[in-house]
CSV table of C-alpha atoms and ligand atoms in Angstrom, one decimal:
chain,number,residue,atom,x,y,z
A,1,MET,CA,-50.3,240.3,229.8
A,2,THR,CA,-48.1,242.0,231.5
A,3,GLU,CA,-46.3,237.7,232.5
A,4,LEU,CA,-46.0,237.2,228.1
A,5,ASN,CA,-43.9,241.0,228.1
A,6,GLU,CA,-40.3,240.6,228.4
A,7,THR,CA,-38.2,241.2,231.4
A,8,LEU,CA,-34.8,241.1,230.9
A,9,ILE,CA,-33.0,241.8,227.0
A,10,LEU,CA,-29.4,241.6,226.6
A,11,HIS,CA,-27.7,243.6,222.7
A,12,ASN,CA,-24.1,244.1,221.6
A,13,ILE,CA,-22.8,240.6,222.7
A,14,GLY,CA,-19.9,240.8,220.5
A,15,ARG,CA,-20.6,236.1,220.5
A,16,LEU,CA,-22.9,234.6,222.1
A,17,TYR,CA,-22.0,230.9,222.3
A,18,SER,CA,-24.7,228.0,222.3
A,19,PHE,CA,-24.8,223.9,221.7
A,20,PRO,CA,-27.8,222.8,219.9
A,21,GLY,CA,-27.8,219.8,222.1
A,22,PRO,CA,-25.8,217.4,224.7
A,23,VAL,CA,-22.7,217.1,222.0
A,24,GLY,CA,-19.6,214.0,221.7
A,25,GLY,CA,-16.5,214.4,220.1
A,26,GLU,CA,-16.8,215.5,217.3
A,27,ALA,CA,-19.8,217.8,217.3
A,28,MET,CA,-18.2,219.3,219.9
A,29,GLU,CA,-15.9,221.9,218.6
A,30,THR,CA,-18.7,223.2,217.0
A,31,PRO,CA,-21.0,225.7,219.3
A,32,VAL,CA,-23.8,228.1,217.0
A,33,ILE,CA,-21.8,231.2,217.9
A,34,ILE,CA,-24.3,234.5,217.1
A,35,GLU,CA,-22.4,237.4,216.4
A,36,ASP,CA,-23.5,241.6,217.1
A,37,ALA,CA,-26.8,239.5,218.8
A,38,ALA,CA,-28.6,239.8,221.4
A,39,ILE,CA,-30.6,237.8,223.8
A,40,THR,CA,-34.2,237.8,226.0
A,41,ALA,CA,-36.4,236.7,228.7
A,42,SER,CA,-39.6,236.3,230.0
A,43,GLY,CA,-38.7,236.2,233.7
A,44,ARG,CA,-37.0,232.3,234.7
A,45,THR,CA,-37.3,231.6,230.6
A,46,ILE,CA,-35.4,232.3,227.5
A,47,THR,CA,-37.8,233.4,225.2
A,48,ARG,CA,-35.0,235.2,222.0
A,49,VAL,CA,-32.1,234.1,220.5
A,50,GLY,CA,-30.7,235.7,218.3
A,51,PRO,CA,-28.7,238.9,215.5
A,52,GLU,CA,-29.6,242.4,217.8
A,53,LYS,CA,-31.5,243.9,214.5
A,54,ASP,CA,-34.1,241.2,215.1
A,55,ILE,CA,-34.4,240.5,217.9
A,56,TRP,CA,-34.7,244.9,218.6
A,57,LYS,CA,-37.9,244.0,216.2
A,58,ASP,CA,-39.4,241.3,217.4
A,59,ALA,CA,-39.1,241.9,221.3
A,60,GLU,CA,-41.7,242.7,223.5
A,61,LEU,CA,-40.5,244.5,226.6
A,62,ALA,CA,-42.4,245.3,229.6
A,63,PRO,CA,-42.2,248.8,230.4
A,64,ASP,CA,-39.5,248.1,233.5
A,65,ALA,CA,-37.4,245.2,231.6
A,66,LEU,CA,-33.6,244.8,232.4
A,67,CYS,CA,-32.1,245.9,229.7
A,68,ILE,CA,-27.8,245.3,229.5
A,69,ASP,CA,-25.5,246.6,227.2
A,70,CYS,CA,-22.7,243.7,226.7
A,71,LYS,CA,-20.7,246.4,224.8
A,72,GLY,CA,-19.5,243.6,222.3
A,73,LYS,CA,-18.5,241.1,225.2
A,74,ALA,CA,-19.0,237.6,224.9
A,75,VAL,CA,-22.0,235.2,226.9
A,76,VAL,CA,-22.2,232.1,227.4
A,77,PRO,CA,-25.0,229.9,228.6
A,78,GLY,CA,-23.5,229.8,232.4
A,79,PHE,CA,-22.0,226.6,234.0
A,80,VAL,CA,-22.9,223.5,235.3
A,81,ASP,CA,-20.9,221.8,237.8
A,82,PRO,CA,-22.2,217.9,237.6
A,83,HIS,CA,-20.2,216.4,240.1
A,84,THR,CA,-19.5,218.0,244.2
A,85,HIS,CA,-19.2,217.4,247.4
A,86,ALA,CA,-20.0,221.2,248.5
A,87,VAL,CA,-21.3,220.6,251.6
A,88,PHE,CA,-19.6,220.0,254.5
A,89,GLY,CA,-18.1,220.8,257.6
A,90,GLY,CA,-14.2,221.7,258.3
A,91,THR,CA,-11.0,221.6,255.6
A,92,ARG,CA,-7.3,219.8,255.4
A,93,GLU,CA,-4.9,221.6,254.5
A,94,ASN,CA,-2.8,219.1,256.7
A,95,GLU,CA,-3.1,216.0,254.3
A,96,LEU,CA,-1.6,218.5,251.6
A,97,VAL,CA,1.2,218.2,253.2
A,98,MET,CA,1.1,214.6,254.0
A,99,LYS,CA,0.0,213.9,250.4
A,100,LEU,CA,3.3,215.3,249.0
A,101,LYS,CA,5.8,213.5,251.8
A,102,GLY,CA,4.4,210.7,249.9
A,103,ALA,CA,1.0,209.3,251.5
A,104,SER,CA,-1.7,207.9,249.4
A,105,TYR,CA,-5.4,209.4,249.5
A,106,LEU,CA,-6.3,205.7,250.1
A,107,ASP,CA,-3.3,205.3,253.1
A,108,ILE,CA,-5.0,208.8,254.5
A,109,LEU,CA,-8.2,207.3,254.8
A,110,ALA,CA,-7.1,203.9,256.1
A,111,SER,CA,-5.6,205.8,258.7
A,112,GLY,CA,-9.1,207.3,259.6
A,113,GLY,CA,-8.6,210.5,257.7
A,114,GLY,CA,-9.4,211.7,254.7
A,115,ILE,CA,-13.5,211.2,254.2
A,116,LEU,CA,-13.7,209.6,257.7
A,117,ARG,CA,-11.8,213.0,259.1
A,118,THR,CA,-14.4,215.2,257.1
A,119,VAL,CA,-17.1,212.9,258.5
A,120,ARG,CA,-16.4,213.3,262.1
A,121,GLU,CA,-16.6,217.5,261.6
A,122,THR,CA,-19.5,217.7,259.2
A,123,ARG,CA,-21.9,215.3,261.4
A,124,SER,CA,-22.5,217.3,264.3
A,125,LEU,CA,-23.3,220.5,263.0
A,126,GLY,CA,-27.4,220.3,262.2
A,127,VAL,CA,-28.8,221.6,258.5
A,128,PRO,CA,-28.9,225.8,259.2
A,129,THR,CA,-24.6,225.3,260.0
A,130,LEU,CA,-24.5,222.8,257.4
A,131,ILE,CA,-26.3,225.6,254.8
A,132,ARG,CA,-24.9,228.7,255.9
A,133,GLU,CA,-21.3,226.1,255.1
A,134,LEU,CA,-22.9,225.1,252.6
A,135,ASP,CA,-24.1,228.8,250.8
A,136,ARG,CA,-20.8,229.9,251.2
A,137,HIS,CA,-19.2,227.6,248.9
A,138,LEU,CA,-21.5,228.3,246.6
A,139,ASP,CA,-20.9,231.6,247.0
A,140,ILE,CA,-17.7,231.6,245.2
A,141,MET,CA,-18.8,228.7,242.2
A,142,MET,CA,-21.2,231.6,242.0
A,143,VAL,CA,-18.4,234.7,241.4
A,144,HIS,CA,-17.0,231.6,238.8
A,145,GLY,CA,-19.9,231.7,236.7
A,146,THR,CA,-21.3,228.3,237.6
A,147,THR,CA,-25.4,229.0,237.8
A,148,CYS,CA,-26.5,225.2,238.2
A,149,ALA,CA,-24.5,222.5,240.7
A,150,GLU,CA,-24.8,218.9,241.8
A,151,VAL,CA,-24.2,219.0,245.2
A,152,LYS,CA,-23.6,215.6,247.1
A,153,SER,CA,-24.5,213.8,250.3
A,154,GLY,CA,-21.8,210.7,252.2
A,155,TYR,CA,-20.4,213.5,254.7
A,156,GLY,CA,-22.8,211.4,257.5
A,157,LEU,CA,-22.9,208.0,257.4
A,158,THR,CA,-25.6,208.1,259.1
A,159,PRO,CA,-30.0,207.5,258.0
A,160,GLU,CA,-30.3,210.4,260.3
A,161,THR,CA,-26.9,213.0,259.7
A,162,GLU,CA,-27.2,211.8,255.3
A,163,MET,CA,-30.8,212.5,255.2
A,164,ASP,CA,-29.3,216.0,257.1
A,165,LEU,CA,-27.1,217.2,255.0
A,166,LEU,CA,-29.6,216.5,251.8
A,167,ARG,CA,-32.0,218.8,253.6
A,168,ALA,CA,-29.5,221.4,253.9
A,169,VAL,CA,-29.4,220.7,249.9
A,170,ARG,CA,-32.4,221.0,249.3
A,171,GLY,CA,-33.0,223.9,252.1
A,172,SER,CA,-30.7,226.7,250.9
A,173,SER,CA,-32.1,229.4,249.0
A,174,HIS,CA,-29.0,230.1,247.3
A,175,PRO,CA,-29.5,231.2,243.5
A,176,VAL,CA,-27.3,228.7,242.3
A,177,GLU,CA,-30.0,225.4,241.5
A,178,ARG,CA,-29.0,223.1,243.1
A,179,VAL,CA,-29.2,218.7,242.2
A,180,ALA,CA,-29.5,216.1,244.7
A,181,THR,CA,-27.7,213.3,245.1
A,182,PHE,CA,-27.6,210.9,247.5
A,183,MET,CA,-24.2,209.5,248.4
A,184,GLY,CA,-24.3,207.7,252.1
A,185,PRO,CA,-22.2,204.6,250.5
A,186,HIS,CA,-18.8,207.1,250.0
A,187,THR,CA,-16.6,204.9,252.5
A,188,VAL,CA,-17.8,202.9,255.4
A,189,PRO,CA,-17.8,204.6,258.5
A,190,PRO,CA,-15.3,203.1,261.0
A,191,GLU,CA,-18.7,201.6,263.5
A,192,TYR,CA,-19.2,200.0,261.0
A,193,LYS,CA,-16.0,198.4,260.3
A,194,GLY,CA,-15.0,195.0,258.2
A,195,ARG,CA,-19.1,194.8,258.0
A,196,SER,CA,-20.0,197.1,254.4
A,197,ASP,CA,-22.4,195.1,253.8
A,198,GLY,CA,-24.0,195.8,256.8
A,199,PHE,CA,-23.1,199.6,256.1
A,200,LEU,CA,-24.2,199.6,252.6
A,201,ASP,CA,-27.6,197.4,253.8
A,202,LEU,CA,-28.6,199.8,256.3
A,203,MET,CA,-28.1,202.9,253.1
A,204,ILE,CA,-30.4,200.7,250.6
A,205,SER,CA,-33.0,200.8,253.7
A,206,ILE,CA,-32.6,204.6,253.6
A,207,LEU,CA,-34.0,204.8,249.8
A,208,PRO,CA,-37.3,205.0,250.0
A,209,ALA,CA,-37.7,207.2,252.7
A,210,VAL,CA,-34.5,209.5,250.9
A,211,LYS,CA,-37.1,209.2,248.0
A,212,SER,CA,-40.3,209.4,248.7
A,213,GLU,CA,-39.0,213.2,251.2
A,214,GLY,CA,-38.0,214.6,248.2
A,215,LEU,CA,-34.4,214.8,249.4
A,216,ALA,CA,-32.4,213.4,246.6
A,217,ASP,CA,-32.5,213.8,242.9
A,218,PHE,CA,-29.9,210.7,241.9
A,219,ALA,CA,-27.7,208.2,244.1
A,220,ASP,CA,-23.8,208.2,244.0
A,221,ILE,CA,-21.2,205.1,245.4
A,222,PHE,CA,-17.7,205.0,245.4
A,223,CYS,CA,-16.6,202.2,243.7
A,224,GLU,CA,-13.0,201.8,244.6
A,225,LYS,CA,-10.5,199.5,246.0
A,226,GLY,CA,-10.9,199.5,250.1
A,227,VAL,CA,-14.2,201.7,250.1
A,228,PHE,CA,-16.8,199.3,248.6
A,229,SER,CA,-16.8,196.9,245.1
A,230,ALA,CA,-18.5,196.4,241.4
A,231,GLU,CA,-20.7,193.7,243.3
A,232,GLN,CA,-21.9,196.0,246.1
A,233,SER,CA,-22.2,198.7,243.9
A,234,ARG,CA,-24.5,196.9,241.7
A,235,ARG,CA,-26.7,196.0,244.3
A,236,PHE,CA,-27.1,200.2,246.3
A,237,LEU,CA,-27.7,201.9,242.6
A,238,SER,CA,-30.3,198.5,241.7
A,239,ALA,CA,-31.8,199.2,244.7
A,240,ALA,CA,-31.4,203.1,244.4
A,241,LYS,CA,-32.8,202.9,240.3
A,242,ALA,CA,-35.6,200.5,242.0
A,243,ALA,CA,-36.7,203.5,244.1
A,244,GLY,CA,-37.0,205.7,242.0
A,245,LEU,CA,-34.4,207.7,241.6
A,246,GLY,CA,-31.9,208.3,238.5
A,247,THR,CA,-27.9,207.0,239.1
A,248,LYS,CA,-25.0,207.3,239.0
A,249,VAL,CA,-20.4,205.7,239.8
A,250,HIS,CA,-17.7,207.4,241.3
A,251,SER,CA,-15.2,205.0,239.1
A,252,ASP,CA,-12.1,204.0,238.3
A,253,GLU,CA,-10.9,207.3,239.8
A,254,ILE,CA,-7.4,204.8,241.4
A,255,GLU,CA,-7.9,201.4,240.5
A,256,ASN,CA,-10.4,199.7,237.9
A,257,LEU,CA,-12.6,197.6,240.0
A,258,GLY,CA,-15.5,197.2,237.8
A,259,GLY,CA,-17.6,200.1,238.8
A,260,THR,CA,-17.8,201.8,235.2
A,261,ILE,CA,-20.0,199.3,233.0
A,262,VAL,CA,-22.1,198.6,236.0
A,263,GLY,CA,-23.2,201.8,236.0
A,264,ALA,CA,-23.3,202.0,232.6
A,265,ASN,CA,-25.3,198.2,232.4
A,266,LEU,CA,-27.7,199.9,235.1
A,267,GLY,CA,-29.4,203.2,232.6
A,268,ALA,CA,-26.9,205.5,235.2
A,269,ALA,CA,-26.8,209.0,234.2
A,270,SER,CA,-23.3,209.8,234.5
A,271,ALA,CA,-19.7,208.1,235.3
A,272,ASP,CA,-17.0,210.2,236.6
A,273,HIS,CA,-13.2,210.2,237.0
A,274,LEU,CA,-12.5,207.4,234.6
A,275,LEU,CA,-9.2,207.6,235.4
A,276,VAL,CA,-8.1,204.3,234.8
A,277,SER,CA,-11.3,202.9,232.4
A,278,THR,CA,-10.7,200.6,229.2
A,279,ALA,CA,-11.7,200.5,225.9
A,280,SER,CA,-14.7,198.0,226.9
A,281,ASP,CA,-15.4,200.4,230.0
A,282,LEU,CA,-15.7,203.4,227.3
A,283,GLU,CA,-17.7,200.7,224.6
A,284,ALA,CA,-20.4,200.4,228.0
A,285,LEU,CA,-21.1,203.5,228.1
A,286,LYS,CA,-21.8,204.8,224.7
A,287,ALA,CA,-23.9,202.2,224.7
A,288,SER,CA,-26.3,202.7,227.7
A,289,GLY,CA,-25.8,206.6,226.8
A,290,THR,CA,-23.8,207.3,230.1
A,291,VAL,CA,-22.0,210.8,230.4
A,292,PRO,CA,-18.7,210.9,231.4
A,293,VAL,CA,-17.4,213.2,233.5
A,294,LEU,CA,-14.2,213.8,234.1
A,295,LEU,CA,-12.8,215.7,237.2
A,296,PRO,CA,-8.7,217.2,236.5
A,297,ALA,CA,-8.6,219.4,239.3
A,298,THR,CA,-9.2,216.0,240.9
A,299,ILE,CA,-6.7,214.2,239.4
A,300,LEU,CA,-4.2,217.4,240.1
A,301,SER,CA,-4.6,216.6,244.1
A,302,LEU,CA,-4.5,213.4,244.0
A,303,PHE,CA,-0.6,214.1,242.3
A,304,GLU,CA,-1.5,211.5,239.4
A,305,GLU,CA,0.8,211.9,236.5
A,306,ARG,CA,-1.8,209.6,234.1
A,307,ILE,CA,-4.9,211.2,232.2
A,308,PRO,CA,-8.1,209.6,230.9
A,309,PRO,CA,-8.7,208.6,228.1
A,310,VAL,CA,-9.7,211.2,226.3
A,311,LYS,CA,-9.1,210.9,222.7
A,312,GLU,CA,-10.7,207.2,223.1
A,313,MET,CA,-13.7,209.2,224.3
A,314,LEU,CA,-13.7,211.9,222.3
A,315,SER,CA,-13.3,209.5,219.1
A,316,LEU,CA,-16.2,206.8,220.3
A,317,GLY,CA,-18.4,210.7,220.3
A,318,LEU,CA,-19.1,210.7,223.9
A,319,PRO,CA,-20.7,213.5,225.0
A,320,ILE,CA,-17.6,213.9,227.7
A,321,ALA,CA,-18.8,216.4,230.8
A,322,LEU,CA,-16.0,218.9,232.7
A,323,ALA,CA,-16.9,219.2,237.1
A,324,THR,CA,-14.9,221.1,239.7
A,325,ASP,CA,-15.3,217.5,242.1
A,326,LEU,CA,-15.2,220.6,245.0
A,327,ASN,CA,-14.7,218.3,248.7
A,328,PRO,CA,-11.9,219.1,251.2
A,329,ASN,CA,-9.1,216.9,249.1
A,330,CYS,CA,-10.0,219.0,246.3
A,331,MET,CA,-10.7,222.4,247.3
A,332,CYS,CA,-11.8,223.5,243.6
A,333,HIS,CA,-14.5,225.6,243.2
A,334,SER,CA,-13.8,227.3,240.2
A,335,MET,CA,-15.5,226.4,236.6
A,336,GLN,CA,-12.8,227.9,234.7
A,337,PHE,CA,-10.0,225.9,236.9
A,338,VAL,CA,-11.0,222.9,235.4
A,339,MET,CA,-11.8,224.9,231.6
A,340,ALA,CA,-8.1,225.8,232.1
A,341,LEU,CA,-7.3,222.4,233.1
A,342,ALA,CA,-8.8,220.4,230.6
A,343,CYS,CA,-7.3,222.6,227.9
A,344,TYR,CA,-3.9,222.6,229.1
A,345,ARG,CA,-3.8,218.2,231.1
A,346,LEU,CA,-6.7,216.5,228.8
A,347,ARG,CA,-5.9,218.5,225.2
A,348,MET,CA,-9.6,219.7,225.8
A,349,THR,CA,-9.9,222.6,222.5
A,350,PRO,CA,-12.1,225.1,223.7
A,351,HIS,CA,-15.2,224.7,222.7
A,352,GLN,CA,-14.5,221.1,223.4
A,353,VAL,CA,-13.7,222.4,227.0
A,354,LEU,CA,-17.5,224.9,226.3
A,355,ALA,CA,-19.1,222.1,225.6
A,356,ALA,CA,-18.3,219.9,228.4
A,357,SER,CA,-18.9,222.6,231.0
A,358,THR,CA,-22.9,223.1,229.3
A,359,VAL,CA,-25.0,221.3,227.1
A,360,ASN,CA,-22.9,217.7,228.4
A,361,ALA,CA,-22.8,219.0,232.2
A,362,ALA,CA,-26.7,219.4,231.8
A,363,LYS,CA,-26.7,215.8,231.2
A,364,ALA,CA,-25.0,214.3,233.6
A,365,VAL,CA,-27.3,215.5,236.1
A,366,GLY,CA,-30.4,215.0,234.1
A,367,LEU,CA,-31.1,218.3,233.8
A,368,SER,CA,-30.6,219.0,229.4
A,369,HIS,CA,-34.1,219.5,228.4
A,370,ARG,CA,-33.3,223.4,230.5
A,371,LYS,CA,-30.4,224.1,231.5
A,372,GLY,CA,-26.5,224.4,229.2
A,373,ARG,CA,-28.2,225.9,225.8
A,374,LEU,CA,-28.9,229.5,225.2
A,375,SER,CA,-32.0,229.2,223.2
A,376,PRO,CA,-36.3,229.8,224.1
A,377,GLY,CA,-38.1,227.2,226.0
A,378,TYR,CA,-34.6,226.8,227.9
A,379,ASP,CA,-33.7,228.6,232.0
A,380,ALA,CA,-32.1,232.5,231.2
A,381,ASP,CA,-29.0,231.4,232.7
A,382,MET,CA,-25.4,233.1,231.2
A,383,VAL,CA,-22.6,234.5,232.3
A,384,VAL,CA,-21.3,237.3,230.7
A,385,LEU,CA,-17.7,237.3,230.1
A,386,LYS,CA,-14.9,240.2,230.1
A,387,GLU,CA,-13.7,239.4,226.0
A,388,ALA,CA,-15.5,239.5,223.4
A,389,SER,CA,-14.0,235.7,222.4
A,390,PHE,CA,-14.5,232.8,225.1
A,391,ASP,CA,-11.2,230.8,224.2
A,392,HIS,CA,-9.9,233.0,226.6
A,393,VAL,CA,-11.4,231.7,229.5
A,394,VAL,CA,-8.9,228.7,228.9
A,395,TYR,CA,-6.1,230.3,227.3
A,396,GLN,CA,-5.4,232.8,230.8
A,397,MET,CA,-4.7,230.8,233.7
A,398,GLY,CA,-6.3,232.0,237.5
A,399,THR,CA,-8.4,234.8,236.9
A,400,ASN,CA,-11.6,235.2,237.0
A,401,HIS,CA,-13.1,236.5,232.8
A,402,VAL,CA,-16.8,235.9,234.5
A,403,ASP,CA,-18.2,240.1,234.3
A,404,ARG,CA,-21.6,239.5,234.7
A,405,VAL,CA,-23.6,236.0,236.0
A,406,ILE,CA,-27.4,236.3,235.5
A,407,ILE,CA,-29.5,232.8,236.7
A,408,GLY,CA,-33.3,232.6,236.1
A,409,GLY,CA,-33.5,235.9,234.4
A,410,LYS,CA,-32.2,237.8,236.9
A,411,SER,CA,-28.3,240.0,236.9
A,412,ILE,CA,-27.2,238.4,240.2
A,413,ILE,CA,-24.0,239.9,240.2
A,414,GLU,CA,-21.8,241.9,238.1
A,415,GLY,CA,-18.8,244.1,237.9
A,416,VAL,CA,-16.7,240.7,239.3
A,417,GLY,CA,-13.2,241.3,239.6
A,418,ASN,CA,-10.3,239.4,239.1
B,501,NIG,O1,-14.7,212.5,244.7
B,501,NIG,N1,-13.7,209.6,245.4
B,501,NIG,C1,-14.8,209.8,247.0
B,501,NIG,N2,-14.8,211.0,246.5
B,501,NIG,C2,-14.9,212.2,246.3
B,501,NIG,C3,-13.7,212.4,247.9
B,501,NIG,C4,-14.7,213.2,248.7
B,501,NIG,C5,-13.0,213.3,250.2
B,501,NIG,O2,-11.6,213.4,249.9
B,501,NIG,O3,-13.7,213.8,250.4
B,501,NIG,C6,-13.6,212.7,245.2
B,501,NIG,O4,-13.1,212.8,244.9
B,502,FE,FE1,-16.4,213.2,244.2
């Protein structure tokens, strides 16, 4: 009996925003907005959403239910960050200066820096330290409204260290829910220099163990000039799919090698970056239902002046998602910062940005059945904002608009400062 009672009610919500499901193109402009709303949850799950007067009538509150007065502010679904590399050791602030002096991302990688430097600083860390490092990043993400995040491996590049990175993602008990992605083919480690196929074979050989130990939900590969080719991406992602993992691809970030089409043809859940994607890449995404994940903070971190073909994606009706790409090259934890960039650099509207950071992001990580929406049956992950309209989150840059974060029906943080 008690477990049927509602354990949480948020009331006096000025505006509650949600989308009816993953949305593409024009539908990204029209969230369902309920004014003077309330929302209830029982345990981890949302039970009722609607105008406040109806909710008080219908709610069956437990005697000790948590009752939160939102004071007329807006409530939105917790942000889903569908692309991060949040488990790593060290930092790379020195490369920022190298980039300012003209070195390119691929130059730095080819000279043993970049991902390879982070691999050196990550390999020796055991699982407990990796969990501590991951949790430190998740804390910052959560304070900025992220309630669910995808986290990739890729800074170990040996079977054991890659699996340890995934064990850290699984082993963390942080409130931010994690989706784990095996990204062994992040780059070719020095011991396999000139033998990228041999390294790929090694990473393919551990796919069955990654799957059988339940270490990952997805597999991903960096399809890029000087890293892995489209054919290598097809080989790895086909093997991952055959092993029972979902697939994703880093494609068209710097050069277009055909990785987007490879991913789409395999039914990948998402293709990410897409800075230099062409019309045929976008058509392939449309045909396969693969979510385009855009990473505007990465574009900044690469000092890249171009932007992905957002207009074309929207006119094709693609369900664009946004992500931080948090990694030591792109030290961005905040989905709010990404949202502001998506508006000011990619020319997306606040409503498009909200869809891209909630329902569509949930689809990119295979969780659109329970994340990204404020609707009965969905996880009670939500954010109370400091203002009455979501528009402020994209309009006012560089401050934290989150007042309270609720994850799985529990109020995790409140009264967040700027
Ligand atoms: O998505 N492009 C590959 N991986 C990351 C960067 C990782 C790194 O530089 O450490 C990305 O941008
Ligand atoms: Fe990435």
